[in-house]
């Protein structure tokens, strides 16, 4: 045994520690506070349990502060940890999205867990762990780090879905989500192993370089059998996470059965994280397999276009006749995955801005809508049917108006944020000038028109139906504050989007390779 | 100086809306304060508009466009920046253009006309509403929404690109939704607002597609640029009649948008229901301004329409059909506002007919005059409704002439105008339309359209005279059945109907004056005028060379046509007066004789019921059976299937009332719903089915790449 | 289709393998392709298990097969590139170790969910779990 | 890479063993037997790892997988499954078994067909060549002679060094992952009584 080899290979701890402090401060803070919350749990009496929530909010706030500092500090992309992580505008913007999603979710959950009688610190620490996983995902520059943080997020989400363990529906949702989830993880891994086999690399940029070199050598590997199979397998796992047709079927069931606050989180956080690594792997790692729609090389853009068309249409149409509010919103979330894919398909600056800004506003509008659904859950009332919104305008006019604004934004009606997002996504497609993609854009517009129909069912129930039960909503200060913030942001982005566009340009600059 | 203030015209109502919306309730302002703020802001807009008009006319006309981009006046900003885009259609396909949304205004003859109409009529209606809404609990909310509407409408007419037009377009739809549902505790108001919103959205979708096509073809959304390029014969060639090329497709999308907003066949069903809103709203939004946005848009894009005779023909046919259908339905309505609503649809049909035969000036001129007399009619109806404590059924009116003299005499002027009696505004604009239809060379069959228009004149004269007879003349019928005010059930003490207060009658008088004189703006040369209105609009209109001769052609024919239509109207009016006042038995006999037609008219030709029964009940039931079978056989075993069918059939009965509100969407959406049920059936709840679908998807994708990819 | 496929397979056999000795030689030389095929078969068997078995625990085990297929790929490819002189780092091995760790964590959580589910429903048959549908 | 001679024979034995055990797993009538077949399959895969000079991974496979995961499976089967299987007659397969079997068979045949046609790794037939041209300027990496086995390689060392340098961050994330797994199993598996005792 050559002991010298081990000594030589000794990791440079100083470098690692510096990297950690420099590049991963927000993640470390989030994990640290998650552990604090776990420990704090032991010290609190059942009456004091809410403090765990406040502590986790404080942790997220601290992470947000350090993230803000990083925005100032990092003007160019930096890699660290032996090229395992990259901190660039793209990662930072996504981390902001995850932190916002986590903060909103915790604020929504406090009262909800009281109602469910499951107020425990583990819940909050799990949300923090999931957030940390998502943040690692956004900065992953290597298949290995992406995979392991993907699993951190996914496993945490499975536990959160099963969190109401005495509720049959929660069990069932967790079971389905878990089974299909690890099935898709297996597919993901198999795809990664094929890509690794082709290029002998796990680092995304190196994979891209090797594929480019192979293409230059006219080697059949570059676009052949193994590359395509690996690409499709990885794409399948991504499609699964963002719930794109035909990999979406877990989504309505899991969303319906999961605790509503967790559903709210899942519909925003993990979805955005999946889009982050989707963009990262496909744009950084597999640009050579992009292909186009001319028939010369039918790369991943074709696959994405077909899946996106299917997803929008299927999601919107299946939502039409749902009576469960949670299932309806699940299908809405599926169709939004279809819209978001348009950004990747367009592949130009406008499209990427659309992807990022839509995910950003999606946090506000979707979490807002879910927040109102969460508030419907009272001691004896499930509050998950569209009918349960009947006459909300009489019981709580503020909630009804805010819900309307969120729904209009989800539809994409002009003075709201959803319009700005859809504008960029659609404009990106138009900019490509490809007839197929413009046809796709037309399909998306038609789908937007369809979607109004089922969102309008909420509006109709809230404003035009008679009140069924008079019990007041489960509102708390934090919930109200969240919803008001979300409303203000939805309107602000809708009316004056320029600063937010400038903010998302941080992210797109990287994707465009600038 | 006024041109620098153009941006204030929409901004002032917006400011007022914001102030009222935010502070109105918390500060508990009195109605007086609120009305001063609301009307004051609109009045200031009116003043600025007048100033801009004078200055523009003096300094700039006939140079057509004055836009923010060209530095005409300050305060445009890039609302949403965009990137470079590759054009995909037309001769410039492959070139790149910048796609961005700009917030900028434009002053040109067309938008000037619209601004004058919107601010002037809007101001008068605001003043009227002070009296009409007195004592209503949501006074501040009403005026905030009304002001917001003014902002959106002004944005619509002043925007200098398609995107601004679209924002205003959506915005007025939203405000209309809010204002129709203003009394949201009333079931009909809630249902109507929803219906209006959804039907409008169907139209919007056509407009949006057209907008995408416009950008892909021209590479810009600026009106000036688009119109300049579209006028170029090499860029967008004129199509032959019967051809359906690029211009026709764009025009089709725009026209679908216009039919939704302007209540034309087949999307007209929302407008009568929209009368559930407060009467000033009906007057402002559903008669004078918003519903005419479609005509405005057609005129704004007249170049594209002129390039496509096919679509022009479609527009004319739809306009003509709408004007007849709506007028016939108006025959048998008993609700005074419903009659006026169908009358509005009918008059909008005239405007579309005018656009269709290529006489955009005539369409806009009719829009202009119609704004005055129809607002006057609605406000008069509002005055009556207030006097009768919110009763709208004409069978319980009659003899109001002596109780409400001011309302009566102003109403008479409007009645004469809408019937087309010389020399009021309606006569001038309607004859202009008929004459242009008669002589059109843009599309074939002009004389037939003229004939339809003439029939429309007769129908209009009849139902308007009927309205007068039932409301103002004859003997009072309201005494025995005086009902409570509003919704409360306690009977109110009977009192005589009184003339409305000054704040309501003064706008009536002002509008009556407008109705009387508006026609002289466009007095035809045949009667010694000089067609000022047409010359004013000329710079924004595209005209093909062949058309010029027809324009100049005047002669005996025109006088004959004028006399024919006026005489016809007068005769029908006299006949109707005679029938309704002196010969009720004859009337009864006639009604009995044509009973089926009468019932059909009263039931609006069962269009709503048709949408309901055909699309909602029949087809869904049939299709659901089919899907039930496939589901049980293919997807799952019979056990699950029968349980599912039980749930499904119980849901079916729930559907019919759940979805009654939005029948139009059902018409489009029934197919979607069938698919929806099928898609839901695929979601079996059985995890391994999902895994199988995942595997299947993987297999298909991989196979596709292996077989076709390499 | 199937006969065509078999014919193609036959055609692929190298010339020297047409003799008996050559056939034995070819049989005793196993390269990367055989490992890919093996791992794919393992993957397919795992998928078959996931799709057809009713018992949730067996489904979990089948998913372990899928993960092992990926593991086998990673190790085989590492060896392949190592032998081709391309590779200096053993990322494939490290990847495999992480996959094993993740599989362990997944098993722990999955079995926790199974226990919670079993307490409520008294069954581990997957097709009896269908409260959530349509 | 070529396995020749004895190695090839071992490959046949191990591959056959693994596949047969895997098939036995997915057709096992009871979960306990399934767990035992899983154990056998995992051992077979570990043998293949040894054949590929991945001794450390093979060891980890045996220790973690066979020693940990499978034992966990058996615990849970004891807790859950025995009663379930005895209480009611248990159908082995689901209703969609035929369709699923067709899908899987098509998948296998397709990959076999196309895989043999394309042969993406054909370069290996020509012996140990540098398949990919390294980036210009980089020194050519050392080419290892094919060995016929029988010698413990230094791969373990290299795996260790990579694990603590390149994979340091994923390693830390994995520790968080395990913490989450512990917390999760506690959250999911404890009973109401245990929770109340804790409170």
PDB file of N, CA, C and O in Angstrom, chain A residues 278-311:
ATOM      1  N   UNK A 278     -33.490  20.625 -14.211  1.00  0.00           N
ATOM      2  CA  UNK A 278     -33.844  20.357 -15.608  1.00  0.00           C
ATOM      3  C   UNK A 278     -33.039  21.290 -16.519  1.00  0.00           C
ATOM      4  O   UNK A 278     -32.324  20.851 -17.437  1.00  0.00           O
ATOM      5  N   UNK A 279     -33.147  22.582 -16.218  1.00  0.00           N
ATOM      6  CA  UNK A 279     -32.417  23.556 -17.030  1.00  0.00           C
ATOM      7  C   UNK A 279     -30.922  23.316 -16.920  1.00  0.00           C
ATOM      8  O   UNK A 279     -30.193  23.370 -17.910  1.00  0.00           O
ATOM      9  N   UNK A 280     -30.467  23.024 -15.709  1.00  0.00           N
ATOM     10  CA  UNK A 280     -29.036  22.860 -15.490  1.00  0.00           C
ATOM     11  C   UNK A 280     -28.508  21.671 -16.294  1.00  0.00           C
ATOM     12  O   UNK A 280     -27.519  21.786 -17.019  1.00  0.00           O
ATOM     13  N   UNK A 281     -29.160  20.528 -16.155  1.00  0.00           N
ATOM     14  CA  UNK A 281     -28.647  19.335 -16.827  1.00  0.00           C
ATOM     15  C   UNK A 281     -28.761  19.475 -18.341  1.00  0.00           C
ATOM     16  O   UNK A 281     -27.821  19.198 -19.078  1.00  0.00           O
ATOM     17  N   UNK A 282     -29.908  19.969 -18.789  1.00  0.00           N
ATOM     18  CA  UNK A 282     -30.118  19.947 -20.241  1.00  0.00           C
ATOM     19  C   UNK A 282     -29.414  21.086 -20.951  1.00  0.00           C
ATOM     20  O   UNK A 282     -28.967  20.911 -22.077  1.00  0.00           O
ATOM     21  N   UNK A 283     -29.323  22.238 -20.294  1.00  0.00           N
ATOM     22  CA  UNK A 283     -28.689  23.363 -20.990  1.00  0.00           C
ATOM     23  C   UNK A 283     -27.190  23.379 -20.753  1.00  0.00           C
ATOM     24  O   UNK A 283     -26.408  23.655 -21.660  1.00  0.00           O
ATOM     25  N   UNK A 284     -26.772  23.042 -19.516  1.00  0.00           N
ATOM     26  CA  UNK A 284     -25.334  22.998 -19.260  1.00  0.00           C
ATOM     27  C   UNK A 284     -24.718  21.685 -19.692  1.00  0.00           C
ATOM     28  O   UNK A 284     -23.611  21.651 -20.216  1.00  0.00           O
ATOM     29  N   UNK A 285     -25.430  20.588 -19.426  1.00  0.00           N
ATOM     30  CA  UNK A 285     -24.823  19.275 -19.612  1.00  0.00           C
ATOM     31  C   UNK A 285     -25.045  18.680 -20.989  1.00  0.00           C
ATOM     32  O   UNK A 285     -24.152  18.044 -21.536  1.00  0.00           O
ATOM     33  N   UNK A 286     -26.236  18.869 -21.528  1.00  0.00           N
ATOM     34  CA  UNK A 286     -26.551  18.186 -22.782  1.00  0.00           C
ATOM     35  C   UNK A 286     -26.942  19.160 -23.893  1.00  0.00           C
ATOM     36  O   UNK A 286     -27.911  18.921 -24.614  1.00  0.00           O
ATOM     37  N   UNK A 287     -26.204  20.258 -24.032  1.00  0.00           N
ATOM     38  CA  UNK A 287     -26.615  21.188 -25.101  1.00  0.00           C
ATOM     39  C   UNK A 287     -26.474  20.563 -26.475  1.00  0.00           C
ATOM     40  O   UNK A 287     -27.183  20.916 -27.403  1.00  0.00           O
ATOM     41  N   UNK A 288     -25.532  19.587 -26.592  1.00  0.00           N
ATOM     42  CA  UNK A 288     -25.318  18.980 -27.901  1.00  0.00           C
ATOM     43  C   UNK A 288     -26.480  18.133 -28.352  1.00  0.00           C
ATOM     44  O   UNK A 288     -26.622  17.846 -29.534  1.00  0.00           O
ATOM     45  N   UNK A 289     -27.308  17.711 -27.383  1.00  0.00           N
ATOM     46  CA  UNK A 289     -28.433  16.863 -27.762  1.00  0.00           C
ATOM     47  C   UNK A 289     -29.697  17.668 -27.954  1.00  0.00           C
ATOM     48  O   UNK A 289     -30.780  17.113 -28.063  1.00  0.00           O
ATOM     49  N   UNK A 290     -29.550  18.999 -27.962  1.00  0.00           N
ATOM     50  CA  UNK A 290     -30.741  19.829 -28.033  1.00  0.00           C
ATOM     51  C   UNK A 290     -31.536  19.571 -29.306  1.00  0.00           C
ATOM     52  O   UNK A 290     -32.739  19.393 -29.277  1.00  0.00           O
ATOM     53  N   UNK A 291     -30.832  19.524 -30.405  1.00  0.00           N
ATOM     54  CA  UNK A 291     -31.521  19.291 -31.670  1.00  0.00           C
ATOM     55  C   UNK A 291     -32.416  20.459 -32.033  1.00  0.00           C
ATOM     56  O   UNK A 291     -32.408  21.501 -31.380  1.00  0.00           O
ATOM     57  N   UNK A 292     -33.145  20.305 -33.085  1.00  0.00           N
ATOM     58  CA  UNK A 292     -34.135  21.314 -33.417  1.00  0.00           C
ATOM     59  C   UNK A 292     -35.332  20.611 -34.011  1.00  0.00           C
ATOM     60  O   UNK A 292     -35.411  19.386 -34.001  1.00  0.00           O
ATOM     61  N   UNK A 293     -36.241  21.372 -34.525  1.00  0.00           N
ATOM     62  CA  UNK A 293     -37.477  20.764 -34.993  1.00  0.00           C
ATOM     63  C   UNK A 293     -37.488  20.612 -36.506  1.00  0.00           C
ATOM     64  O   UNK A 293     -38.521  20.435 -37.110  1.00  0.00           O
ATOM     65  N   UNK A 294     -36.319  20.694 -37.115  1.00  0.00           N
ATOM     66  CA  UNK A 294     -36.310  20.643 -38.565  1.00  0.00           C
ATOM     67  C   UNK A 294     -36.323  19.225 -39.087  1.00  0.00           C
ATOM     68  O   UNK A 294     -36.487  19.008 -40.268  1.00  0.00           O
ATOM     69  N   UNK A 295     -36.155  18.232 -38.197  1.00  0.00           N
ATOM     70  CA  UNK A 295     -36.151  16.864 -38.663  1.00  0.00           C
ATOM     71  C   UNK A 295     -34.746  16.352 -38.899  1.00  0.00           C
ATOM     72  O   UNK A 295     -34.515  15.157 -38.962  1.00  0.00           O
ATOM     73  N   UNK A 296     -33.766  17.260 -39.013  1.00  0.00           N
ATOM     74  CA  UNK A 296     -32.379  16.846 -39.156  1.00  0.00           C
ATOM     75  C   UNK A 296     -31.947  16.075 -37.926  1.00  0.00           C
ATOM     76  O   UNK A 296     -31.534  14.932 -37.967  1.00  0.00           O
ATOM     77  N   UNK A 297     -32.054  16.729 -36.780  1.00  0.00           N
ATOM     78  CA  UNK A 297     -31.727  16.072 -35.522  1.00  0.00           C
ATOM     79  C   UNK A 297     -32.838  16.403 -34.535  1.00  0.00           C
ATOM     80  O   UNK A 297     -33.056  17.551 -34.197  1.00  0.00           O
ATOM     81  N   UNK A 298     -33.492  15.383 -34.151  1.00  0.00           N
ATOM     82  CA  UNK A 298     -34.666  15.560 -33.311  1.00  0.00           C
ATOM     83  C   UNK A 298     -34.242  15.350 -31.862  1.00  0.00           C
ATOM     84  O   UNK A 298     -34.433  14.298 -31.295  1.00  0.00           O
ATOM     85  N   UNK A 299     -33.658  16.361 -31.267  1.00  0.00           N
ATOM     86  CA  UNK A 299     -33.098  16.201 -29.921  1.00  0.00           C
ATOM     87  C   UNK A 299     -34.122  16.397 -28.842  1.00  0.00           C
ATOM     88  O   UNK A 299     -35.308  16.162 -29.044  1.00  0.00           O
ATOM     89  N   UNK A 300     -33.659  16.861 -27.676  1.00  0.00           N
ATOM     90  CA  UNK A 300     -34.609  16.948 -26.568  1.00  0.00           C
ATOM     91  C   UNK A 300     -35.632  18.038 -26.741  1.00  0.00           C
ATOM     92  O   UNK A 300     -36.670  18.007 -26.099  1.00  0.00           O
ATOM     93  N   UNK A 301     -35.359  18.996 -27.583  1.00  0.00           N
ATOM     94  CA  UNK A 301     -36.343  20.063 -27.717  1.00  0.00           C
ATOM     95  C   UNK A 301     -37.644  19.515 -28.303  1.00  0.00           C
ATOM     96  O   UNK A 301     -38.747  19.922 -27.912  1.00  0.00           O
ATOM     97  N   UNK A 302     -37.525  18.530 -29.187  1.00  0.00           N
ATOM     98  CA  UNK A 302     -38.730  17.929 -29.736  1.00  0.00           C
ATOM     99  C   UNK A 302     -39.515  17.184 -28.680  1.00  0.00           C
ATOM    100  O   UNK A 302     -40.731  17.320 -28.567  1.00  0.00           O
ATOM    101  N   UNK A 303     -38.774  16.409 -27.873  1.00  0.00           N
ATOM    102  CA  UNK A 303     -39.422  15.671 -26.792  1.00  0.00           C
ATOM    103  C   UNK A 303     -40.152  16.624 -25.864  1.00  0.00           C
ATOM    104  O   UNK A 303     -41.316  16.428 -25.511  1.00  0.00           O
ATOM    105  N   UNK A 304     -39.454  17.699 -25.484  1.00  0.00           N
ATOM    106  CA  UNK A 304     -40.055  18.663 -24.571  1.00  0.00           C
ATOM    107  C   UNK A 304     -41.282  19.311 -25.191  1.00  0.00           C
ATOM    108  O   UNK A 304     -42.281  19.535 -24.514  1.00  0.00           O
ATOM    109  N   UNK A 305     -41.194  19.597 -26.485  1.00  0.00           N
ATOM    110  CA  UNK A 305     -42.329  20.274 -27.120  1.00  0.00           C
ATOM    111  C   UNK A 305     -43.560  19.380 -27.091  1.00  0.00           C
ATOM    112  O   UNK A 305     -44.658  19.822 -26.741  1.00  0.00           O
ATOM    113  N   UNK A 306     -43.353  18.091 -27.425  1.00  0.00           N
ATOM    114  CA  UNK A 306     -44.513  17.199 -27.441  1.00  0.00           C
ATOM    115  C   UNK A 306     -45.073  17.039 -26.038  1.00  0.00           C
ATOM    116  O   UNK A 306     -46.284  17.139 -25.808  1.00  0.00           O
ATOM    117  N   UNK A 307     -44.160  16.809 -25.074  1.00  0.00           N
ATOM    118  CA  UNK A 307     -44.624  16.623 -23.702  1.00  0.00           C
ATOM    119  C   UNK A 307     -45.325  17.880 -23.202  1.00  0.00           C
ATOM    120  O   UNK A 307     -46.359  17.811 -22.530  1.00  0.00           O
ATOM    121  N   UNK A 308     -44.780  19.028 -23.550  1.00  0.00           N
ATOM    122  CA  UNK A 308     -45.393  20.272 -23.089  1.00  0.00           C
ATOM    123  C   UNK A 308     -46.799  20.424 -23.651  1.00  0.00           C
ATOM    124  O   UNK A 308     -47.744  20.775 -22.922  1.00  0.00           O
ATOM    125  N   UNK A 309     -46.945  20.128 -24.951  1.00  0.00           N
ATOM    126  CA  UNK A 309     -48.280  20.239 -25.548  1.00  0.00           C
ATOM    127  C   UNK A 309     -49.254  19.298 -24.860  1.00  0.00           C
ATOM    128  O   UNK A 309     -50.361  19.685 -24.472  1.00  0.00           O
ATOM    129  N   UNK A 310     -48.805  18.034 -24.666  1.00  0.00           N
ATOM    130  CA  UNK A 310     -49.668  17.061 -23.988  1.00  0.00           C
ATOM    131  C   UNK A 310     -50.026  17.549 -22.588  1.00  0.00           C
ATOM    132  O   UNK A 310     -51.171  17.456 -22.152  1.00  0.00           O
ATOM    133  N   UNK A 311     -49.018  18.060 -21.892  1.00  0.00           N
ATOM    134  CA  UNK A 311     -49.209  18.404 -20.487  1.00  0.00           C
ATOM    135  C   UNK A 311     -50.210  19.526 -20.309  1.00  0.00           C
ATOM    136  O   UNK A 311     -51.146  19.425 -19.511  1.00  0.00           O
TER     137      UNK A 311
END
